Coordinates of C-alpha atoms and ligand atoms in Angstrom, one line a residue:
M1 CA 0.0 0.0 0.0
T2 CA 1.3 3.5 -0.9
T3 CA 1.7 5.7 2.2
A4 CA 2.1 9.4 2.5
Q5 CA 5.7 8.7 3.6
H6 CA 6.5 6.8 0.3
L7 CA 4.9 9.6 -1.7
N8 CA 6.9 12.3 0.1
T9 CA 10.1 10.4 -0.7
Q10 CA 9.2 9.9 -4.4
F11 CA 7.2 13.0 -5.3
G12 CA 7.5 15.5 -2.4
I13 CA 9.2 18.9 -3.1
N14 CA 10.8 20.5 -0.1
G15 CA 8.7 23.3 1.3
E16 CA 6.4 23.2 -1.7
L17 CA 4.6 19.8 -2.0
K18 CA 3.9 17.3 0.7
F19 CA 1.5 14.5 1.2
R20 CA -0.3 13.7 4.5
E21 CA -2.7 11.1 5.6
D22 CA -6.1 12.5 6.6
A23 CA -8.1 11.1 9.6
S24 CA -10.2 9.2 7.0
G25 CA -7.1 7.3 5.8
L26 CA -7.2 9.1 2.5
I27 CA -4.1 10.9 1.3
V28 CA -4.1 14.6 0.6
A29 CA -1.4 16.6 -1.3
E30 CA -0.7 20.0 0.2
I31 CA 0.9 22.6 -2.2
S32 CA 2.3 25.9 -1.1
N33 CA 4.6 28.1 -3.2
G34 CA 5.4 31.8 -3.8
Q35 CA 2.2 32.2 -5.8
A36 CA -0.6 30.2 -4.2
S37 CA -1.7 27.3 -1.9
A38 CA -3.9 24.3 -2.7
S39 CA -4.8 20.9 -1.5
L40 CA -5.9 17.8 -3.4
C41 CA -7.3 14.5 -2.3
L42 CA -5.8 11.5 -4.2
Q43 CA -9.1 9.8 -4.1
G44 CA -10.9 11.2 -7.1
A45 CA -7.9 13.5 -8.0
H46 CA -10.2 15.9 -6.2
L47 CA -8.7 19.5 -5.9
M48 CA -10.3 20.8 -2.7
T49 CA -8.8 24.3 -2.2
W50 CA -6.9 26.9 -4.2
K51 CA -6.0 30.4 -3.0
P52 CA -3.6 32.6 -4.9
N53 CA -1.5 34.6 -2.3
S54 CA -3.0 37.8 -3.8
Q55 CA -6.4 36.9 -2.5
A56 CA -7.7 37.1 1.1
V57 CA -10.6 34.7 0.3
P58 CA -10.1 31.3 -1.5
V59 CA -11.2 31.1 -5.1
I60 CA -12.4 27.5 -4.9
W61 CA -15.2 26.8 -2.5
L62 CA -15.2 23.8 -0.2
S63 CA -18.2 23.1 2.0
R64 CA -17.8 23.5 5.7
D65 CA -19.5 20.1 5.9
A66 CA -17.3 18.5 3.4
K67 CA -16.3 15.0 4.5
L68 CA -13.5 12.8 3.3
A69 CA -14.5 9.2 3.2
A70 CA -13.4 6.2 1.1
G71 CA -15.7 5.8 -2.0
K72 CA -17.6 9.1 -1.4
S73 CA -17.3 12.3 -3.4
I74 CA -16.3 15.5 -1.5
R75 CA -18.7 18.4 -1.5
G76 CA -17.0 21.4 -3.2
G77 CA -13.6 21.8 -4.8
V78 CA -13.3 20.3 -8.3
P79 CA -14.9 16.9 -8.7
V80 CA -13.8 15.1 -11.9
C81 CA -16.9 13.9 -13.7
W82 CA -15.9 11.0 -16.1
P83 CA -16.6 8.9 -18.2
W84 CA -20.1 10.2 -18.2
F85 CA -21.7 13.4 -17.0
G86 CA -25.0 13.3 -14.9
A87 CA -27.0 10.1 -14.9
H88 CA -25.6 7.2 -16.9
A89 CA -27.5 6.9 -20.2
S90 CA -28.9 3.4 -19.5
E91 CA -27.7 2.0 -16.1
S92 CA -29.6 3.7 -13.3
A93 CA -27.5 1.9 -10.6
F94 CA -24.2 3.5 -11.9
P95 CA -23.0 6.6 -10.0
G96 CA -24.1 10.0 -11.2
H97 CA -21.3 12.0 -12.9
G98 CA -19.3 8.7 -13.4
Y99 CA -16.9 7.0 -11.0
A100 CA -13.7 8.9 -11.5
R101 CA -14.4 11.2 -8.5
T102 CA -14.8 8.3 -6.0
V103 CA -12.0 5.9 -6.9
P104 CA -8.2 5.9 -6.1
W105 CA -5.8 7.7 -8.3
Q106 CA -2.0 7.3 -8.2
V107 CA 0.6 10.0 -8.4
V108 CA 2.8 9.7 -11.6
E109 CA 4.8 13.0 -11.6
S110 CA 5.4 16.2 -9.8
G111 CA 7.6 19.2 -10.4
T112 CA 8.2 23.0 -10.3
E113 CA 7.6 25.1 -13.4
P114 CA 10.2 27.8 -14.5
D115 CA 7.8 30.5 -13.1
G116 CA 7.6 28.9 -9.7
A117 CA 4.2 27.2 -10.0
T118 CA 3.9 23.6 -8.9
H119 CA 2.5 20.7 -11.0
L120 CA 1.2 17.3 -10.0
T121 CA 0.0 14.6 -12.3
L122 CA -2.3 11.7 -11.2
R123 CA -3.7 8.7 -13.1
L124 CA -7.0 7.0 -12.4
V125 CA -6.4 3.4 -11.1
Q126 CA -8.6 0.9 -13.0
S127 CA -10.1 -2.0 -11.2
E128 CA -12.6 -4.8 -11.8
K129 CA -15.3 -2.5 -10.6
T130 CA -14.4 0.4 -13.0
R131 CA -14.1 -2.0 -15.9
S132 CA -17.5 -3.5 -15.1
Q133 CA -19.0 0.0 -15.6
W134 CA -16.8 1.1 -18.5
P135 CA -15.3 -1.8 -20.4
H136 CA -12.8 0.1 -22.6
A137 CA -9.0 0.3 -22.9
G138 CA -8.2 3.8 -21.9
T139 CA -6.3 5.9 -19.3
L140 CA -7.3 9.1 -17.6
D141 CA -4.7 11.6 -16.3
L142 CA -5.2 14.9 -14.5
T143 CA -2.4 17.4 -14.3
V144 CA -3.0 20.3 -11.9
T145 CA -0.7 23.3 -12.0
V146 CA -0.9 25.6 -9.0
G147 CA 0.2 29.2 -9.2
E148 CA -1.4 32.6 -9.5
T149 CA -3.3 30.8 -12.3
L150 CA -4.8 27.4 -11.6
R151 CA -4.6 25.1 -14.6
M152 CA -6.2 21.7 -14.9
E153 CA -5.6 19.3 -17.8
L154 CA -7.8 16.1 -18.0
A155 CA -6.4 13.8 -20.6
T156 CA -8.3 10.7 -21.9
E157 CA -6.2 8.3 -24.0
N158 CA -7.7 5.5 -26.0
T159 CA -5.1 2.7 -25.9
G160 CA -7.4 0.2 -27.5
A161 CA -8.4 -0.8 -31.0
T162 CA -11.9 0.5 -31.0
D163 CA -13.4 4.0 -30.5
F164 CA -15.2 4.9 -27.3
V165 CA -17.4 7.8 -26.3
I166 CA -17.0 9.9 -23.0
G167 CA -18.9 12.6 -21.2
E168 CA -16.9 14.7 -18.7
A169 CA -16.6 17.8 -16.7
L170 CA -14.4 19.6 -14.2
H171 CA -17.2 20.4 -11.9
T172 CA -15.7 23.5 -10.2
Y173 CA -17.3 25.1 -7.2
F174 CA -16.2 28.8 -7.1
R175 CA -16.3 30.9 -3.9
V176 CA -18.5 34.0 -4.3
G177 CA -19.5 36.7 -1.8
D178 CA -23.2 36.0 -2.3
I179 CA -24.9 34.2 -5.1
G180 CA -27.5 36.9 -5.4
G181 CA -24.9 39.6 -5.9
G182 CA -23.1 38.5 -9.0
R183 CA -23.4 37.2 -12.5
V184 CA -21.8 34.9 -15.0
K185 CA -20.9 36.4 -18.4
G186 CA -19.8 34.8 -21.6
L187 CA -22.8 32.6 -22.6
D188 CA -25.1 35.2 -24.2
G189 CA -26.8 33.7 -27.2
C190 CA -26.0 30.1 -26.3
D191 CA -28.5 27.3 -26.2
Y192 CA -28.9 25.4 -22.9
W193 CA -30.8 22.5 -21.5
D194 CA -32.7 23.8 -18.5
K195 CA -32.6 20.9 -16.0
A196 CA -34.3 22.9 -13.3
G197 CA -37.0 24.1 -15.8
G198 CA -38.5 20.9 -17.3
S199 CA -35.4 20.0 -19.3
A200 CA -36.4 22.4 -22.0
L201 CA -34.0 23.7 -24.6
R202 CA -33.7 27.5 -24.2
K203 CA -31.5 30.4 -25.4
Q204 CA -29.4 32.6 -23.1
S205 CA -30.0 36.3 -23.3
G206 CA -27.4 38.5 -21.6
A207 CA -25.6 37.6 -18.4
I208 CA -26.8 34.9 -16.0
S209 CA -27.9 36.2 -12.6
F210 CA -29.3 34.1 -9.8
S211 CA -32.6 34.3 -7.9
G212 CA -33.6 30.6 -7.7
E213 CA -32.4 27.0 -8.5
T214 CA -30.4 27.1 -11.7
D215 CA -29.2 23.9 -13.4
R216 CA -28.2 24.5 -17.0
V217 CA -26.1 22.7 -19.5
Y218 CA -25.0 25.2 -22.1
I219 CA -24.1 23.3 -25.3
N220 CA -22.0 23.9 -28.4
T221 CA -20.0 26.7 -26.7
A222 CA -16.2 26.9 -26.7
A223 CA -16.3 30.3 -25.0
G224 CA -14.8 31.1 -21.6
C225 CA -16.8 32.7 -18.8
V226 CA -16.3 35.5 -16.3
I227 CA -17.9 35.3 -12.8
E228 CA -18.4 38.9 -11.6
D229 CA -18.7 39.1 -7.8
D230 CA -19.9 42.5 -6.4
K231 CA -19.5 41.5 -2.7
L232 CA -15.9 40.3 -2.9
G233 CA -15.1 42.9 -5.5
R234 CA -13.4 40.5 -8.0
R235 CA -13.8 38.7 -11.3
I236 CA -12.9 35.1 -11.8
H237 CA -11.9 34.3 -15.4
V238 CA -12.7 30.8 -16.6
A239 CA -10.8 29.9 -19.8
K240 CA -11.2 26.4 -21.4
S241 CA -10.2 24.3 -24.4
G242 CA -11.4 20.8 -25.5
S243 CA -14.8 21.6 -24.2
L244 CA -18.1 22.5 -25.9
S245 CA -20.4 22.4 -22.8
T246 CA -20.6 24.7 -19.8
V247 CA -22.7 23.8 -16.8
V248 CA -24.0 26.5 -14.5
W249 CA -25.5 25.3 -11.2
T250 CA -26.7 26.6 -7.9
P251 CA -29.1 24.5 -5.8
W252 CA -30.9 27.3 -3.9
T253 CA -32.8 26.8 -0.6
E254 CA -34.9 23.7 -1.1
K255 CA -32.4 21.6 -3.0
A256 CA -29.6 22.7 -0.6
A257 CA -31.7 21.6 2.4
K258 CA -32.3 18.2 0.8
M259 CA -28.6 17.7 0.0
G260 CA -27.7 18.6 3.6
D261 CA -23.9 18.9 3.1
L262 CA -23.5 22.4 1.8
G263 CA -22.8 24.0 5.1
Q264 CA -25.5 25.4 7.4
P265 CA -27.3 27.6 7.4
E266 CA -26.8 28.9 3.9
G267 CA -23.3 27.8 2.8
W268 CA -24.7 27.3 -0.8
R269 CA -25.1 31.1 -1.1
E270 CA -21.3 31.4 -1.1
M271 CA -20.7 29.3 -4.1
V272 CA -21.5 28.9 -7.8
C273 CA -20.6 26.0 -10.0
V274 CA -19.3 26.8 -13.5
E275 CA -18.3 23.5 -15.0
S276 CA -16.3 23.0 -18.2
G277 CA -16.9 19.8 -20.0
N278 CA -18.6 17.8 -22.7
A279 CA -22.1 16.6 -22.0
I280 CA -25.4 15.6 -23.7
E281 CA -24.9 16.2 -27.5
N282 CA -21.3 17.2 -26.9
V283 CA -20.0 13.9 -25.7
V284 CA -16.7 13.1 -27.3
N285 CA -15.8 10.2 -29.5
V286 CA -12.2 9.3 -28.7
A287 CA -10.9 7.3 -31.7
A288 CA -8.7 4.3 -31.2
G289 CA -5.1 5.3 -30.5
T290 CA -5.9 9.0 -30.0
R291 CA -6.0 11.3 -27.0
H292 CA -8.6 13.9 -26.0
T293 CA -7.7 16.8 -23.6
L294 CA -10.0 19.1 -21.6
I295 CA -8.1 22.1 -20.2
V296 CA -9.3 24.9 -17.8
E297 CA -7.4 27.9 -16.5
Y298 CA -8.7 30.1 -13.7
Q299 CA -7.5 33.6 -12.9
V300 CA -8.8 36.3 -10.5
E301 CA -8.9 40.0 -11.1
L302 CA -9.7 42.5 -8.3
L303 CA -12.3 45.1 -9.3
Ligands
BG6_401 C1 -24.5 19.5 -11.5 C2 -25.7 19.0 -12.0 O1 -23.5 19.4 -12.4 O2 -24.1 18.7 -10.3 C3 -26.8 19.0 -11.0 O3 -26.1 19.7 -13.2 C4 -26.3 18.2 -9.7 O4 -28.0 18.4 -11.5 C5 -25.0 18.8 -9.3 O5 -27.3 18.4 -8.7 C6 -24.4 18.1 -8.0 O6 -24.3 16.7 -8.3 P1 -23.8 15.7 -7.2 O7 -23.9 14.4 -7.8 O8 -22.4 16.1 -6.8 O9 -24.7 15.9 -6.0

């Protein structure tokens, strides 16, 4: 079994990257450099926190009630949704958003970039269980680069002789001052599936502002987004490539109460999910012997 100690010997970087075992038994990578700090749970390759040193408040939101537990997804951070997004197309017993976020990943590489940012690459560990839900020859790697910019690169490689299709998303929970006092820009004119509104197909007009449950899958859009936050006085820039879908989600009062892990009394007001991926009609055919990469980059600008 790999221990935090082994990982520190092989991949630790003095004063910059260290691994620790959480009380749950799961291993967490802690990164701290001249530009930012971040933490990532090896289960799910789940980035939990990121705060550039220039910011007083973290940019990635982690629920106060987030729990680390074997086989369970963490509420907040950046869950990796893969190899399908949302419910499985035909198997209702398979986990929502795929299994990547709840299985072990292994560290394959770490290092320091010329500009002082820290990178870490993890690979999903296949098992009999994952193969029973997704019987294809492929690998999934996530490279996270932590600096003043956060970059995440999710690479799917088809190592087999037949094509396969994937759905995916980097399901990022962003910290905002208050969900009612901000907006998401960049999706004007885009079509979206309105999951909170009878699953109808609608067209976005102007910026997205929030006054109730919002659960939308914007399709056929390669555009980045900007989250404007009046209360914290900042803009979060979301750039992406290899992605034609953007999901915008906030649960609001009733759904948040049902979910129960968003931080009482109203933790959900301090987050908004802007997820970059490929879902519904934008699922990706990964041809035999090829590689598909989804990349996001997040940056913050003070107003
Ligand atoms: C969003 C979906 O991406 O994730 C929502 O569009 C869903 O429908 C939300 O509620 C959270 O999903 P989960 O599985 O982490 O509770």
